[in-house]
Short mmCIF file of C-alpha atoms and ligand atoms in Angstrom, two decimals:
data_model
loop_
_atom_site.label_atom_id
_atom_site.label_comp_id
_atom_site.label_asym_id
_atom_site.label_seq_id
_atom_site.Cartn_x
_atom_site.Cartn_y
_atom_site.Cartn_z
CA UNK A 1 48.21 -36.77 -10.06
CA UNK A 2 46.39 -34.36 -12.30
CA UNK A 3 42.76 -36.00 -12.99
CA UNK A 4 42.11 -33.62 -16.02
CA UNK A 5 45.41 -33.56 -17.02
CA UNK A 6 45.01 -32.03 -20.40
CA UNK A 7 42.63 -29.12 -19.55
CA UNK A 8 44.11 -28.26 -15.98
CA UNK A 9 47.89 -28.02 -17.50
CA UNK A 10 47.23 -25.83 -21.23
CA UNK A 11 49.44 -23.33 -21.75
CA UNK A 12 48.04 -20.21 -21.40
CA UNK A 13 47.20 -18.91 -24.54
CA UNK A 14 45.37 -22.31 -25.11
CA UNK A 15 43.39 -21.80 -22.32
CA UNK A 16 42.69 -18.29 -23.50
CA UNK A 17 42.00 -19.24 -26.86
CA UNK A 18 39.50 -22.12 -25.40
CA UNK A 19 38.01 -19.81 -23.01
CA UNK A 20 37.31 -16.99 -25.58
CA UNK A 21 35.64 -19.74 -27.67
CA UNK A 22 33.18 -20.86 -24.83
CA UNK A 23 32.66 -16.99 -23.70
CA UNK A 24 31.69 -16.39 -27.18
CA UNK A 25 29.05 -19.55 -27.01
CA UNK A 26 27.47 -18.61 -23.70
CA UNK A 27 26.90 -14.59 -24.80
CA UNK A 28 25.29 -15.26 -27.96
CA UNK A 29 23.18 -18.33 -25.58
CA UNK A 30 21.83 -15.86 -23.14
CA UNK A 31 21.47 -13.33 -25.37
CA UNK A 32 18.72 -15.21 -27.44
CA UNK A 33 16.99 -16.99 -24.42
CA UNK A 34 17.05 -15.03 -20.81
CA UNK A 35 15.61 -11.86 -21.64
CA UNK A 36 17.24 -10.09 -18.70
CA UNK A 37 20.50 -10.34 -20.34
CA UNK A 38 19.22 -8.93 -23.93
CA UNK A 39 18.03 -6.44 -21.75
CA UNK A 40 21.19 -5.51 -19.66
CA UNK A 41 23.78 -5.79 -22.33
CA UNK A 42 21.21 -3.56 -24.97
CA UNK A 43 21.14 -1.16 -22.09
CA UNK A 44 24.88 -1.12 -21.48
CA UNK A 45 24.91 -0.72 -25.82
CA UNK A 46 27.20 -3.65 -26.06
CA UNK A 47 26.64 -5.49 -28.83
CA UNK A 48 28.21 -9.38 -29.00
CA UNK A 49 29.93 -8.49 -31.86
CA UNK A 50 32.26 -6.32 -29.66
CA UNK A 51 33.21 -8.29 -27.86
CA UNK A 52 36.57 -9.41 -29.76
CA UNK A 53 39.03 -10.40 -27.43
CA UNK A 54 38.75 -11.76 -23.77
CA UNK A 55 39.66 -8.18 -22.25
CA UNK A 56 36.67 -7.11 -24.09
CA UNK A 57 34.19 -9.14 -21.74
CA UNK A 58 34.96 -5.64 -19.20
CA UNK A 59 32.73 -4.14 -21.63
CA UNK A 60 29.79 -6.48 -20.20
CA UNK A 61 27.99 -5.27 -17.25
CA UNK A 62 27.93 -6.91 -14.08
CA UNK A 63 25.17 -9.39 -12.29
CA UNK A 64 24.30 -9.09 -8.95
CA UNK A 65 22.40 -11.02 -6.48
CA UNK A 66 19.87 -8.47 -6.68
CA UNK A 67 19.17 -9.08 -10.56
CA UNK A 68 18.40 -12.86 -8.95
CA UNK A 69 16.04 -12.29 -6.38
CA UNK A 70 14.13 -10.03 -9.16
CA UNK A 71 13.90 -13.06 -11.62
CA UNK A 72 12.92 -15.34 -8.88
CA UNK A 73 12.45 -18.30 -9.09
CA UNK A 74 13.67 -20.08 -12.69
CA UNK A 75 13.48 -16.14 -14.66
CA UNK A 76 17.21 -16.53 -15.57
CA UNK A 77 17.48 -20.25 -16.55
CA UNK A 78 18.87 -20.51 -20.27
CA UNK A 79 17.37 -24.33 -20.56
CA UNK A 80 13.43 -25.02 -20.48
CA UNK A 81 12.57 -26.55 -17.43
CA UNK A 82 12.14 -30.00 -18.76
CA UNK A 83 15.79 -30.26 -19.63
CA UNK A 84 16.09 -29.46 -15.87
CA UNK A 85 16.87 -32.43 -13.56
CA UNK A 86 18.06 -30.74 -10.27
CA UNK A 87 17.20 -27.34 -8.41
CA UNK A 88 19.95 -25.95 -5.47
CA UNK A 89 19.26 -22.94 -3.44
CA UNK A 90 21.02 -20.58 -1.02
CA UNK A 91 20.19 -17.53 0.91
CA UNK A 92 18.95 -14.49 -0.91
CA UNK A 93 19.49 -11.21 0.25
CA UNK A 94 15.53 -10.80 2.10
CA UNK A 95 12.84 -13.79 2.70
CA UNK A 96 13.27 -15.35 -0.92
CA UNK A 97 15.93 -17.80 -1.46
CA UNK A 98 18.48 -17.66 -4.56
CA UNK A 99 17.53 -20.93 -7.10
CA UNK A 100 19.48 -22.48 -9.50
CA UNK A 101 19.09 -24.88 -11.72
CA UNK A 102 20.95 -27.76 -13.61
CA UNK A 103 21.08 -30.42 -16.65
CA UNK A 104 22.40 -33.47 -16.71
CA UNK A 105 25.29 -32.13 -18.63
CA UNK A 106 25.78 -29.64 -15.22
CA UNK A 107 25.60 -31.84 -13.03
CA UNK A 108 27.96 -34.10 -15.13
CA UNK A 109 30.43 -31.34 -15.45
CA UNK A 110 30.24 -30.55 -11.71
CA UNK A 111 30.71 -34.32 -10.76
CA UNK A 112 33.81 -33.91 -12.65
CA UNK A 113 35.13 -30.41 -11.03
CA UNK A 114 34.42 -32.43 -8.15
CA UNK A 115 36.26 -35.24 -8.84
CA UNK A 116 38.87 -32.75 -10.08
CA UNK A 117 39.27 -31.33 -6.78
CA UNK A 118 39.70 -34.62 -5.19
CA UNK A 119 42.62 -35.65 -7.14
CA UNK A 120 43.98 -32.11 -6.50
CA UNK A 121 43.71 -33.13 -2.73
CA UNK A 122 45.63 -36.77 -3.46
CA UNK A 123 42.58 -38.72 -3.34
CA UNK A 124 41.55 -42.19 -6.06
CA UNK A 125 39.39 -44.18 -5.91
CA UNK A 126 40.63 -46.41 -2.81
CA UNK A 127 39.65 -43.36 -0.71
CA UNK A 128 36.81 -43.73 1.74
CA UNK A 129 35.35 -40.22 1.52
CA UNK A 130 33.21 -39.50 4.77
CA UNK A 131 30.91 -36.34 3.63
CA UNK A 132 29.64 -34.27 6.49
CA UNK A 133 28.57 -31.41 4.30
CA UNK A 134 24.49 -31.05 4.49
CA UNK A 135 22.57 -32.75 2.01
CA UNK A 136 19.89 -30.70 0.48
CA UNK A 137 19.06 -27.20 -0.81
CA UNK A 138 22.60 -26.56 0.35
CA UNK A 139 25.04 -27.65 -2.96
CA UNK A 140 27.97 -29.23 -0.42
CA UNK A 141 26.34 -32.52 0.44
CA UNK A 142 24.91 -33.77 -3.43
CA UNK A 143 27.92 -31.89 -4.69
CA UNK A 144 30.92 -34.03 -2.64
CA UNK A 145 28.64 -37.07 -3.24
CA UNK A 146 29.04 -37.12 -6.52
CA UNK A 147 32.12 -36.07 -7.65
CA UNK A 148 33.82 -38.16 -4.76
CA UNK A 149 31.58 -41.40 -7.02
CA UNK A 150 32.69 -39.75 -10.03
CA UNK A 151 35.64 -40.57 -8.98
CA UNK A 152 35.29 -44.36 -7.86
CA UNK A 153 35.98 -43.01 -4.39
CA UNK A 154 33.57 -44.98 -1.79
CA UNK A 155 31.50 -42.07 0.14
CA UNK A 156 29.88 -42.15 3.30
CA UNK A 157 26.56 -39.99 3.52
CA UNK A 158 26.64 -38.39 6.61
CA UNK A 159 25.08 -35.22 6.25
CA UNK A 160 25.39 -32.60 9.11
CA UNK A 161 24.55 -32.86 12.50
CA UNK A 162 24.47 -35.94 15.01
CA UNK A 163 28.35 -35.61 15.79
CA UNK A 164 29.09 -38.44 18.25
CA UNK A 165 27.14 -40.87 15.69
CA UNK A 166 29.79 -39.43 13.31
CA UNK A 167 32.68 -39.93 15.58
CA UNK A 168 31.72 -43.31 16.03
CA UNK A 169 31.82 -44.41 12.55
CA UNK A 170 34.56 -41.83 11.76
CA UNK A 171 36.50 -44.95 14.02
CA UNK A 172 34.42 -47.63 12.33
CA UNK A 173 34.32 -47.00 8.69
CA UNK A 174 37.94 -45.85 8.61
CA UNK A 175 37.23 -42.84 5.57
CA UNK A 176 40.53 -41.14 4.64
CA UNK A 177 39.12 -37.85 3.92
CA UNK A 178 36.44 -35.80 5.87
CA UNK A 179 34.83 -33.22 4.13
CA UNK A 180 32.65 -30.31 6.59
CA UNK A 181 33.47 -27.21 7.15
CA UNK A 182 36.60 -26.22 8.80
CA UNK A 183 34.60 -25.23 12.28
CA UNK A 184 33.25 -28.72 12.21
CA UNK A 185 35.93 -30.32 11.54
CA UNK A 186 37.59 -28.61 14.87
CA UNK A 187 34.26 -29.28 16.73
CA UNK A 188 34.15 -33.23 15.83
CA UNK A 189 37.96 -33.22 17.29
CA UNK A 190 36.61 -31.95 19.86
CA UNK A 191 34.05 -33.52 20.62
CA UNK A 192 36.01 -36.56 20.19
CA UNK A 193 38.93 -35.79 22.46
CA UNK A 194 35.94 -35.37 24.92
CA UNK A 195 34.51 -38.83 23.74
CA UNK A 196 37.89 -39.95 24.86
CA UNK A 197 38.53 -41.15 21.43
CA UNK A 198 42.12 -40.44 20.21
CA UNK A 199 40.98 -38.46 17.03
CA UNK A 200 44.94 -38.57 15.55
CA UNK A 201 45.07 -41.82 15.07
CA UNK A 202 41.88 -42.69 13.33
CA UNK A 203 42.41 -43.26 9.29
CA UNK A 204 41.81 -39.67 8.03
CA UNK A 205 44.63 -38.27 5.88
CA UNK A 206 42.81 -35.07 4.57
CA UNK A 207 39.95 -33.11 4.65
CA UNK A 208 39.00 -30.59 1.84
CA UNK A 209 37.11 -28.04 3.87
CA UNK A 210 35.52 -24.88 3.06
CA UNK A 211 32.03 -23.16 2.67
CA UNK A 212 32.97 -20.20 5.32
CA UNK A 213 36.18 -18.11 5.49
CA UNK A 214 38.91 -19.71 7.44
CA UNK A 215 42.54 -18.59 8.55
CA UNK A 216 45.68 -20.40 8.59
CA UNK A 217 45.94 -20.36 12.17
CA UNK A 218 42.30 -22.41 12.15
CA UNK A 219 44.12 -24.81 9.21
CA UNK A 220 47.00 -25.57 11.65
CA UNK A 221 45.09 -25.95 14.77
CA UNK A 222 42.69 -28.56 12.40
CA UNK A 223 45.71 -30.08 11.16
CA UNK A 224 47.43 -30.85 14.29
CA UNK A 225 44.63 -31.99 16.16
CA UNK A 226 43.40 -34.66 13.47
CA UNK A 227 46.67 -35.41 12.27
CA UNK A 228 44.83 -34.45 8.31
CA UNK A 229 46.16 -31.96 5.66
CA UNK A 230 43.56 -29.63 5.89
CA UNK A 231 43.01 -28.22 2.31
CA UNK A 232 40.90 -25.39 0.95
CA UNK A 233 37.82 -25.31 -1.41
CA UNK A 234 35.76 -22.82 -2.66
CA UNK A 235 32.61 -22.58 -4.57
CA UNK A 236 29.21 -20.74 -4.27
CA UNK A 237 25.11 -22.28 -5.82
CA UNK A 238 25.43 -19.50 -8.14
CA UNK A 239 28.43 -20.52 -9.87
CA UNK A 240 28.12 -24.04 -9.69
CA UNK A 241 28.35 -24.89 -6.07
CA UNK A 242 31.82 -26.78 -4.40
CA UNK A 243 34.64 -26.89 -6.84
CA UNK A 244 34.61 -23.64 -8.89
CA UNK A 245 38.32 -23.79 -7.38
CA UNK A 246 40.73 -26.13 -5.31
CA UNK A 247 43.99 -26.27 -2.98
CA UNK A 248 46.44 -28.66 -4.83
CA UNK A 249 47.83 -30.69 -2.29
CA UNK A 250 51.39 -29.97 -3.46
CA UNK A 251 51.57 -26.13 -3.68
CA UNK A 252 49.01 -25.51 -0.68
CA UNK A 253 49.45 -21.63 -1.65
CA UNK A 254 45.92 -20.64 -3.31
CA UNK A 255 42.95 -23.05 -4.79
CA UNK A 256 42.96 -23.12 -8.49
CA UNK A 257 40.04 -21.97 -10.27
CA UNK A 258 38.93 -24.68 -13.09
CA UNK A 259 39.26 -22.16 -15.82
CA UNK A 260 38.17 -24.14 -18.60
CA UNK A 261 34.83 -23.86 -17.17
CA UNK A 262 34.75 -20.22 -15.45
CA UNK A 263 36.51 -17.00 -16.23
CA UNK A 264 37.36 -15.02 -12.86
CA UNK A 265 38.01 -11.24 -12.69
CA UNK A 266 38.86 -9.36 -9.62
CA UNK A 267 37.63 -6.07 -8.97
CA UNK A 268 37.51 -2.81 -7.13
CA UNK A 269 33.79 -3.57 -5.40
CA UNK A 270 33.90 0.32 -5.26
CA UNK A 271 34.29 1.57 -8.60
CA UNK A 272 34.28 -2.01 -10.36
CA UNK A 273 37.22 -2.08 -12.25
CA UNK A 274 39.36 -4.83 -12.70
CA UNK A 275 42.21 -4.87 -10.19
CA UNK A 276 45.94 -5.77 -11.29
CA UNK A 277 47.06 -9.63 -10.32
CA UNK A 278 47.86 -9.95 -7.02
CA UNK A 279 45.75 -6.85 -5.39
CA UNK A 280 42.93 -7.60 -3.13
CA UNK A 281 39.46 -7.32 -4.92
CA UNK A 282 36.29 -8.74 -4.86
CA UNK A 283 36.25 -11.92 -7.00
CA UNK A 284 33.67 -11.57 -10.51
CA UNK A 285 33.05 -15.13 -12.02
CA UNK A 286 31.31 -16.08 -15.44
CA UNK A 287 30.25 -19.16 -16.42
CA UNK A 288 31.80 -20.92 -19.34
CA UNK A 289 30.07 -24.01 -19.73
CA UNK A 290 26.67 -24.16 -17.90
CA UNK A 291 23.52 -24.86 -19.64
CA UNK A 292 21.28 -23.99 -17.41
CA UNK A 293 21.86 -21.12 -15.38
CA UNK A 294 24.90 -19.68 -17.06
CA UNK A 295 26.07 -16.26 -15.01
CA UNK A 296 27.69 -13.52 -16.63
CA UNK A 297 30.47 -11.21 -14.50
CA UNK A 298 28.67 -12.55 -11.37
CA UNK A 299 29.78 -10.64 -8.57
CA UNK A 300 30.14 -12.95 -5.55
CA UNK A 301 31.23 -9.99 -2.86
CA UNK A 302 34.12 -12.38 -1.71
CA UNK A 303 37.21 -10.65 -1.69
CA UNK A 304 40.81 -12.29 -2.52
CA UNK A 305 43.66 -11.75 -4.58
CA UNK A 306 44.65 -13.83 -7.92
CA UNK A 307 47.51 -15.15 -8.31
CA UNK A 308 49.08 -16.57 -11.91
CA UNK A 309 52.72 -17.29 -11.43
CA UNK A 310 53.29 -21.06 -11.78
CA UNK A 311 52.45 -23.82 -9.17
CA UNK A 312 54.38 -26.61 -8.81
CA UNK A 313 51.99 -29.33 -9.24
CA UNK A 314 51.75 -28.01 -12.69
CA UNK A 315 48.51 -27.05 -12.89
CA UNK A 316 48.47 -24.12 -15.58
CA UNK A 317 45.50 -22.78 -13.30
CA UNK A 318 45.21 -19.14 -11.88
CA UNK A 319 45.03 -19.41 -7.89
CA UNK A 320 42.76 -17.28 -5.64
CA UNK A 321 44.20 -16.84 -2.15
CA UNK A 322 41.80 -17.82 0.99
CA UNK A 323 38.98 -15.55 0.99
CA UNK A 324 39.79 -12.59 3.32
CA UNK A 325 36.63 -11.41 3.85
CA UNK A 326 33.31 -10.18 2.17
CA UNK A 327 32.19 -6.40 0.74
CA UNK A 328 28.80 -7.03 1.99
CA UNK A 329 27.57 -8.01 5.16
CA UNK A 330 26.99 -11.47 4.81
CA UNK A 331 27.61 -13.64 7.76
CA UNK A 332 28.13 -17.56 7.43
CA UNK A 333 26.99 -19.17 10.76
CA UNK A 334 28.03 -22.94 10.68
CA UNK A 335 27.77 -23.58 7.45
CA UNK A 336 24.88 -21.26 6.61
CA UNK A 337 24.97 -18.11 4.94
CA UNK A 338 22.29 -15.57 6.40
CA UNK A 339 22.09 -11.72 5.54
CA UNK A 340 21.45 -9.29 8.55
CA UNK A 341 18.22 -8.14 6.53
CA UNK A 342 16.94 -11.67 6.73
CA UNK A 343 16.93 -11.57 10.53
CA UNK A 344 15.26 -8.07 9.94
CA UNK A 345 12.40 -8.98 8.31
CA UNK A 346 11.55 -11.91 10.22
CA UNK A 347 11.58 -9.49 13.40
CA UNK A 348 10.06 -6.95 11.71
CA UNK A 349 6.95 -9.49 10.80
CA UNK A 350 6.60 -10.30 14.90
CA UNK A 351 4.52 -7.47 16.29
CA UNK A 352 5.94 -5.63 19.29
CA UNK A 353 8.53 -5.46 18.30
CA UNK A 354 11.29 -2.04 17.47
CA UNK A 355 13.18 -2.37 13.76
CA UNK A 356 16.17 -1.66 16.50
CA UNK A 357 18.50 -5.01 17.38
CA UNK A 358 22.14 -5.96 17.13
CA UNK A 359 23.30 -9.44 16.05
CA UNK A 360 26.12 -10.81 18.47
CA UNK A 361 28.17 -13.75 16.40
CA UNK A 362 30.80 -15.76 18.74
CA UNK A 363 32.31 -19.23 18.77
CA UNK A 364 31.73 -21.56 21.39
CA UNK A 365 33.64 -24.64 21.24
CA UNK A 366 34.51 -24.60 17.66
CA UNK A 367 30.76 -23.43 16.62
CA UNK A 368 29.03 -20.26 15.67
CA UNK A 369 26.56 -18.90 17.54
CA UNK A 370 24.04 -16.25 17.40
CA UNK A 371 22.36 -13.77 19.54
CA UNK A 372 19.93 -11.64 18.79
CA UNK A 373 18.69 -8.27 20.87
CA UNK A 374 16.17 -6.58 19.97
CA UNK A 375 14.41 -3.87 21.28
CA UNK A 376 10.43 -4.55 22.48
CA UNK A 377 7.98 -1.63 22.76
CA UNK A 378 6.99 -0.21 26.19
CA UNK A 379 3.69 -1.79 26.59
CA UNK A 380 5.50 -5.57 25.53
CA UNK A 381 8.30 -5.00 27.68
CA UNK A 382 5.80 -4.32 31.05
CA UNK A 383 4.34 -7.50 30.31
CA UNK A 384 5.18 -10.44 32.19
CA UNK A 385 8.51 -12.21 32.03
CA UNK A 386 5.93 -15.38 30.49
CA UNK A 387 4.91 -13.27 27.66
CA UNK A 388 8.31 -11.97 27.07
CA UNK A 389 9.78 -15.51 26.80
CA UNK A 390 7.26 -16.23 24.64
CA UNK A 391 8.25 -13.70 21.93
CA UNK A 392 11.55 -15.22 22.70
CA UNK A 393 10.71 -18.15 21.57
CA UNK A 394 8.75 -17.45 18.63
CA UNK A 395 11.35 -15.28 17.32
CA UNK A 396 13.64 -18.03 17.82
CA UNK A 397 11.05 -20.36 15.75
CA UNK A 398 10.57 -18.12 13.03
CA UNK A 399 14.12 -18.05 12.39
CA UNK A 400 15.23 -21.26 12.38
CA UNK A 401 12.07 -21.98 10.27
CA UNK A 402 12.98 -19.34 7.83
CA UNK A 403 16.76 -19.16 7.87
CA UNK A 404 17.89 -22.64 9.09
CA UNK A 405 20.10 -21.06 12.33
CA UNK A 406 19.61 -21.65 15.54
CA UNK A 407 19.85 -18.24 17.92
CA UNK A 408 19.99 -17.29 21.15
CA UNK A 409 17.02 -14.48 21.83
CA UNK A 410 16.95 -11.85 24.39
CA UNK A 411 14.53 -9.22 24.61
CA UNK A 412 15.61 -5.32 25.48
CA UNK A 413 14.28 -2.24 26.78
CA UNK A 414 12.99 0.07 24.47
CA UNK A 415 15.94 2.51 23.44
CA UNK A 416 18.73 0.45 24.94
CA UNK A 417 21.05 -0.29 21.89
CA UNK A 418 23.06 2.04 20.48
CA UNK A 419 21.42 4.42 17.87
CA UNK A 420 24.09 5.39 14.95
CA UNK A 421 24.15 9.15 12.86
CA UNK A 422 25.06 6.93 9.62
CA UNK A 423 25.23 3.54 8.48
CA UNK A 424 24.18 1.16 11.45
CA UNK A 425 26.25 -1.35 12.68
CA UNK A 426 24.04 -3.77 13.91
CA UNK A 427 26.93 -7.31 13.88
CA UNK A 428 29.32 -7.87 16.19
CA UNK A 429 31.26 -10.56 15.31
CA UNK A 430 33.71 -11.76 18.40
CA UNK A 431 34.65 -14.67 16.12
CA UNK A 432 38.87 -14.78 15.85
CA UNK A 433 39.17 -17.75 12.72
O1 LIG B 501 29.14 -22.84 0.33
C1 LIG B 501 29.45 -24.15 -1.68
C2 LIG B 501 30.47 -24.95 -1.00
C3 LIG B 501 30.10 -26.13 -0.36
C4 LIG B 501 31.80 -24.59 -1.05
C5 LIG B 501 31.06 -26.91 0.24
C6 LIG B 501 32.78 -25.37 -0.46
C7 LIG B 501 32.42 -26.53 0.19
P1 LIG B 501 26.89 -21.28 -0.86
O2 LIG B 501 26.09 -21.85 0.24
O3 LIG B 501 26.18 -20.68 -2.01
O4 LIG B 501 27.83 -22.35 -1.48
O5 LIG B 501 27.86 -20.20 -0.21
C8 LIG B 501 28.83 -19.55 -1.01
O6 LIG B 501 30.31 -19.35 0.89
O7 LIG B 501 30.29 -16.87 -1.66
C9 LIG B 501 31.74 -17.62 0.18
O8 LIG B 501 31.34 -16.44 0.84
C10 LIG B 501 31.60 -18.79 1.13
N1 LIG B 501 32.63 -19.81 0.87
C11 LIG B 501 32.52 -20.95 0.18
N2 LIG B 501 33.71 -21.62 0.19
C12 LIG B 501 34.58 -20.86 0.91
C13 LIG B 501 35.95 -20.99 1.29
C14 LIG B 501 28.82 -23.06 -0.81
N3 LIG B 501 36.68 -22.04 0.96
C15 LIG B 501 29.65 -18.62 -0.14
N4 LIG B 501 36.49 -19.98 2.01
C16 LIG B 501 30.77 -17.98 -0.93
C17 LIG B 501 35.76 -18.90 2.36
C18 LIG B 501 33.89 -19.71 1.33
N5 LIG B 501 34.48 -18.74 2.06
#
């Protein structure tokens, strides 16, 4: 079953045709109303009129987080805020979050790409669809929620956290599909094998998992110890949130990017040029369709390959493989994405302490976790093992307050990590997927 049958099977030089069209309708949009693109395509001296052809858009110059966090909060919506009816937000690169924004006709669009992916995955609307994605700033929860209604589907609210609550009415509701990210999918079986609950035979069929990289190894160990298809999706706030692309359940080799409402590019992160089909790059979206915080040749820093040979649930759709890894040093730690200069200047606010610490990322029974060391000055560290525990503590706080994680803290001598000549690398990260 194709939900969107017309637009997810066009030939391709319809789709081409249809996504020149749009491109052509969001450049001259931004253009006129978010100054900072007038700005960065006058500076680049492209004009719109240019831009002729699809291959043309390589002309346009790139938008990075960075260009975000400097138009914090709303300085890049393309709608006035009244025509606003919902605000998202994800980690920024340093204390301020990343915002975006949407109109009803977003969040319409997105209920659909949502409900999209769900057919993709072999869901209708006799699924029970139990949502264990977090509700909140964080797109997964509201996003599932509605496109799994969109669909007719009946969804069950759950939210993160509280897992043997879930477990229980994992075995009471009887939901079909589970959607969490793949680590918590592995943690509630689990944590239900340890309930004693037999976690194969409950109702679940499938569960369309994503948010943080996962392996195929991780899919198989999911799969067999649920007894689900585990399938993959992929979306980020910026773009939209869940369901910029989706694993069809019948070719299970790549998600399909809806490209009736984004254009990807991969490129070289290094020189950023577009890479051929098929060749590792770092994955470049822009926005076809958003009103109100359309992106132009976003660059996400998620790295995968494209793929555009035929699928055979006959989806016309270009495929990105799994997401091998990121070209900057974001770390997702379950579920949340935090940036090693977050953690920096929250530590860096706590006095006593030395702008010298590591960040130690493992997996403990299916979940992240997180240690910090840092280093303490002299005077701190001949203080009592009270006062040291304290800073413990507070640094602990501060971060969860800040970033949402939870950590482990431990205190260090002065000039006990490792110093480095060049770039520092201050993250382990013991975590096999
Ligand atoms: O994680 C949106 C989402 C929610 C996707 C639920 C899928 C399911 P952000 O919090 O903005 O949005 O984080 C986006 O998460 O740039 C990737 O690095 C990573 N990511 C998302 N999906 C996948 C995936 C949501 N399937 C960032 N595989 C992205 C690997 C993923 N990484």
């Amino acid at each position: 079953m194709i939900y969107n049958e017309e637009f997810e099977t066009l030939p391709r030089e319809v789709l081409e045709a249809l996504q020149f069209k749009r491109l052509k309708q969001v450049l001259e949009r931004v253009y006129h109303t978010v100054g900072f693109y007038k700005r960065a395509f006058d500076n680049a001296a492209v004009s719109l009129d240019d831009i002729k052809t699809l291959d043309d858009m390589r002309r346009l110059p790139f938008t990075k987080k960075e260009d975000l966090r400097e138009n914090y909060p709303f300085g890049l919506f393309a709608a006035p805020m009244s025509n606003i009816v919902r605000l998202h937000a994800s980690s920024g690169t340093t204390g301020k979050p990343t915002v975006v924004g949407y109109t009803q006709k977003d969040i319409d669009t997105w209920s659909r790409l949502m409900a999209r992916s769900f057919v993709a995955a072999g869901l209708t609307k006799n699924d029970i669809v139990h949502n264990a994605y977090g509700y909140g700033l964080f797109t997964g929860g509201l996003g599932v929620h509605y496109g799994a209604e969109r669909l007719g589907a009946s969804v069950i609210p759950m939210s993160g956290g509280s897992t043997k609550k879930q477990i229980l009415i994992l075995q009471d509701f009887g939901p079909t599909a589970i959607c969490c990210t793949p680590s918590y999918a592995l943690y509630l079986a689990e944590q239900g094998e340890e309930m004693g609950v037999d976690m194969k035979s409950l109702k679940l069929r499938v569960g369309i998992l994503g948010a943080e990289p996962w392996s195929d190894t991780m899919k198989d160990e999911i799969e067999e110890r649920l007894n689900i298809r585990a399938l993959n999706i992929y979306g980020l706030s910026e773009i939209m949130g869940p369901g910029v692309a989706m694993e069809c359940k019948e070719g299970r080799n790549g998600l399909h990017v809806f490209e009736d409402h984004f254009i990807v590019e991969s490129i070289d992160p290094a020189t950023g040029e577009v890479v051929p089909d098929g060749e590792e790059g770092e994955l470049v979206f822009t926005t076809l369709t958003k009103e109100a915080f359309p992106l132009i040749r976003y660059r996400t820093k998620d790295m995968s390959r494209l793929m555009r040979e035929p699928c055979s649930c006959g989806r016309s759709l270009t495929r990105m493989d799994r997401i091998s890894g990121r070209s900057d040093d974001m770390l997702i730690i379950r579920g949340v994405n935090v940036f090693p200069s977050q953690i920096e200047s929250v530590l860096l606010g706590i006095e006593g302490l030395e702008p010298h610490y590591e960040l130690i990322v493992d997996r403990e029974d299916a979940l992240d976790t997180l240690e910090i060391r840092v280093e303490v000055s002299e005077n701190i560290f001949s203080d009592e093992v009270r006062a040291l525990q304290n800073i413990e503590k507070r640094i602990s706080k501060d971060i969860k307050d800040y970033l949402g994680v939870t950590t482990k803290v431990k205190l260090v001598q002065p000039k006990s990590l490792e110093r480095f000549e060049g770039k520092a690398q201050r993250v382990i990260d013991k975590r096999t997927l």
